[in-house]
PDB file of C-alpha atoms in Angstrom:
ATOM      1  CA  MET W 133      49.707 -10.376 165.136  1.00  0.00           C
ATOM      2  CA  GLY W 134      53.525  -9.938 165.242  1.00  0.00           C
ATOM      3  CA  ASP W 135      55.882 -12.443 167.126  1.00  0.00           C
ATOM      4  CA  ARG W 136      57.352  -9.812 169.353  1.00  0.00           C
ATOM      5  CA  ARG W 137      53.938  -8.756 170.660  1.00  0.00           C
ATOM      6  CA  ILE W 138      53.381 -12.115 171.534  1.00  0.00           C
ATOM      7  CA  ALA W 139      56.678 -12.917 172.938  1.00  0.00           C
ATOM      8  CA  GLY W 140      56.418 -10.101 175.397  1.00  0.00           C
ATOM      9  CA  ALA W 141      53.197 -10.864 176.236  1.00  0.00           C
ATOM     10  CA  LEU W 142      54.365 -14.646 176.942  1.00  0.00           C
ATOM     11  CA  LEU W 143      57.252 -13.106 179.025  1.00  0.00           C
ATOM     12  CA  ARG W 144      55.222 -11.045 181.189  1.00  0.00           C
ATOM     13  CA  TYR W 145      52.618 -13.638 181.840  1.00  0.00           C
ATOM     14  CA  ARG W 146      55.440 -15.889 182.668  1.00  0.00           C
ATOM     15  CA  VAL W 147      57.206 -13.622 185.313  1.00  0.00           C
ATOM     16  CA  LEU W 148      53.640 -12.927 187.053  1.00  0.00           C
ATOM     17  CA  ALA W 149      52.661 -16.781 187.183  1.00  0.00           C
ATOM     18  CA  TRP W 150      55.955 -17.419 189.067  1.00  0.00           C
ATOM     19  CA  VAL W 151      55.681 -14.255 191.209  1.00  0.00           C
ATOM     20  CA  THR W 152      51.771 -15.016 191.778  1.00  0.00           C
ATOM     21  CA  GLY W 153      52.767 -18.494 192.734  1.00  0.00           C
ATOM     22  CA  LEU W 154      55.360 -17.830 195.160  1.00  0.00           C
ATOM     23  CA  TRP W 155      53.682 -15.388 196.932  1.00  0.00           C
ATOM     24  CA  LEU W 156      50.686 -17.644 197.212  1.00  0.00           C
ATOM     25  CA  LEU W 157      53.229 -20.437 198.715  1.00  0.00           C
ATOM     26  CA  PHE W 158      54.127 -17.430 201.290  1.00  0.00           C
ATOM     27  CA  LEU W 159      50.608 -16.936 202.122  1.00  0.00           C
ATOM     28  CA  THR W 160      49.745 -20.521 202.608  1.00  0.00           C
ATOM     29  CA  ALA W 161      52.914 -20.885 205.003  1.00  0.00           C
ATOM     30  CA  GLU W 162      51.482 -17.937 206.646  1.00  0.00           C
ATOM     31  CA  MET W 163      47.753 -18.908 207.095  1.00  0.00           C
ATOM     32  CA  ILE W 164      49.382 -22.563 208.470  1.00  0.00           C
ATOM     33  CA  ALA W 165      51.650 -20.468 210.885  1.00  0.00           C
ATOM     34  CA  LYS W 166      48.872 -18.272 211.967  1.00  0.00           C
ATOM     35  CA  TYR W 167      45.820 -20.458 212.205  1.00  0.00           C
ATOM     36  CA  GLY W 168      47.584 -23.760 212.883  1.00  0.00           C
ATOM     37  CA  PHE W 169      50.390 -22.743 214.961  1.00  0.00           C
ATOM     38  CA  GLY W 170      49.067 -19.380 216.563  1.00  0.00           C
ATOM     39  CA  VAL W 171      52.349 -17.464 215.252  1.00  0.00           C
ATOM     40  CA  ASP W 172      51.759 -13.672 215.015  1.00  0.00           C
ATOM     41  CA  THR W 173      52.218 -13.191 211.218  1.00  0.00           C
ATOM     42  CA  PRO W 174      52.438  -9.985 208.984  1.00  0.00           C
ATOM     43  CA  SER W 175      49.316  -9.208 207.179  1.00  0.00           C
ATOM     44  CA  TRP W 176      51.238  -7.726 204.360  1.00  0.00           C
ATOM     45  CA  ILE W 177      52.014 -11.186 202.736  1.00  0.00           C
ATOM     46  CA  ALA W 178      48.282 -11.386 201.755  1.00  0.00           C
ATOM     47  CA  VAL W 179      48.373  -7.946 200.271  1.00  0.00           C
ATOM     48  CA  VAL W 180      51.286  -8.190 198.318  1.00  0.00           C
ATOM     49  CA  HIS W 181      49.729 -11.685 196.837  1.00  0.00           C
ATOM     50  CA  GLY W 182      46.372 -10.048 195.947  1.00  0.00           C
ATOM     51  CA  TRP W 183      48.236  -7.223 194.028  1.00  0.00           C
ATOM     52  CA  ALA W 184      50.570  -9.941 192.276  1.00  0.00           C
ATOM     53  CA  TYR W 185      47.357 -11.680 191.615  1.00  0.00           C
ATOM     54  CA  PHE W 186      45.483  -8.635 190.078  1.00  0.00           C
ATOM     55  CA  ILE W 187      48.349  -8.000 187.584  1.00  0.00           C
ATOM     56  CA  TYR W 188      48.588 -11.951 187.057  1.00  0.00           C
ATOM     57  CA  LEU W 189      45.068 -11.457 185.908  1.00  0.00           C
ATOM     58  CA  ILE W 190      45.514  -8.727 183.522  1.00  0.00           C
ATOM     59  CA  LEU W 191      48.681 -10.268 182.017  1.00  0.00           C
ATOM     60  CA  THR W 192      47.135 -13.445 181.522  1.00  0.00           C
ATOM     61  CA  ALA W 193      43.963 -12.006 179.696  1.00  0.00           C
ATOM     62  CA  ASP W 194      46.317  -9.954 177.394  1.00  0.00           C
ATOM     63  CA  LEU W 195      48.134 -13.242 176.368  1.00  0.00           C
ATOM     64  CA  ALA W 196      45.071 -15.011 175.902  1.00  0.00           C
ATOM     65  CA  VAL W 197      43.708 -12.334 173.600  1.00  0.00           C
ATOM     66  CA  LYS W 198      46.873 -12.029 171.649  1.00  0.00           C
ATOM     67  CA  VAL W 199      47.066 -16.175 171.246  1.00  0.00           C
ATOM     68  CA  ARG W 200      43.125 -16.689 171.079  1.00  0.00           C
ATOM     69  CA  TRP W 201      42.973 -19.047 173.720  1.00  0.00           C
ATOM     70  CA  PRO W 202      39.525 -20.574 174.160  1.00  0.00           C
ATOM     71  CA  ILE W 203      37.455 -19.378 177.403  1.00  0.00           C
ATOM     72  CA  LYS W 204      37.809 -22.536 179.076  1.00  0.00           C
ATOM     73  CA  ARG W 205      41.814 -22.395 179.041  1.00  0.00           C
ATOM     74  CA  THR W 206      41.776 -18.729 179.567  1.00  0.00           C
ATOM     75  CA  VAL W 207      39.506 -19.227 182.796  1.00  0.00           C
ATOM     76  CA  GLY W 208      41.687 -22.262 184.327  1.00  0.00           C
ATOM     77  CA  THR W 209      44.788 -20.615 183.393  1.00  0.00           C
ATOM     78  CA  LEU W 210      43.295 -17.377 185.517  1.00  0.00           C
ATOM     79  CA  LEU W 211      42.132 -19.426 188.369  1.00  0.00           C
ATOM     80  CA  ALA W 212      45.536 -21.245 188.459  1.00  0.00           C
ATOM     81  CA  GLY W 213      46.832 -18.195 190.386  1.00  0.00           C
ATOM     82  CA  THR W 214      44.664 -19.401 193.422  1.00  0.00           C
ATOM     83  CA  ILE W 215      45.855 -23.232 193.841  1.00  0.00           C
ATOM     84  CA  PRO W 216      49.393 -23.380 195.312  1.00  0.00           C
ATOM     85  CA  LEU W 217      51.965 -25.086 193.025  1.00  0.00           C
ATOM     86  CA  LEU W 218      49.424 -24.937 190.374  1.00  0.00           C
ATOM     87  CA  SER W 219      50.518 -22.045 188.794  1.00  0.00           C
ATOM     88  CA  PHE W 220      53.829 -23.288 187.634  1.00  0.00           C
ATOM     89  CA  PHE W 221      52.397 -26.484 186.101  1.00  0.00           C
ATOM     90  CA  VAL W 222      50.104 -24.310 183.971  1.00  0.00           C
ATOM     91  CA  GLU W 223      52.576 -21.693 182.996  1.00  0.00           C
ATOM     92  CA  HIS W 224      54.676 -24.448 182.321  1.00  0.00           C
ATOM     93  CA  ARG W 225      52.240 -26.355 179.547  1.00  0.00           C
ATOM     94  CA  ASN W 226      50.866 -22.738 178.489  1.00  0.00           C
ATOM     95  CA  THR W 227      54.221 -21.564 177.556  1.00  0.00           C
ATOM     96  CA  GLN W 228      55.169 -25.095 175.929  1.00  0.00           C
ATOM     97  CA  GLN W 229      52.106 -24.586 173.716  1.00  0.00           C
ATOM     98  CA  VAL W 230      52.568 -20.728 172.928  1.00  0.00           C
ATOM     99  CA  LYS W 231      56.307 -21.507 171.713  1.00  0.00           C
ATOM    100  CA  ARG W 232      54.957 -24.455 169.611  1.00  0.00           C
ATOM    101  CA  ASP W 233      52.049 -22.865 168.069  1.00  0.00           C
ATOM    102  CA  PHE W 234      53.842 -19.467 167.513  1.00  0.00           C
ATOM    103  CA  GLY W 235      57.470 -20.202 167.012  1.00  0.00           C
ATOM    104  CA  VAL W 236      58.566 -17.518 169.789  1.00  0.00           C
TER     105      VAL W 236
END
């Protein structure tokens, strides 16, 4: 597999990991405001996070196939987009590993 293909897949994964993580933080704040303080909040925040997470799933799977991650690492990375702040840490660890292993 070419380094360019892996580098492209890694970049797409990194961008969506951050986008998903940020929207999950917005969603968490929205839920706290709505259910904790009774604030009327916009419902589109959940929709945006849902679509970002869906794209994150696809791009993570693409990277996982290209770098041949084991199933546990792939599933763990897929689930990282559902726990606030975790996607940032997992993205950093995965990026270091892919850069080290593939020299991209």
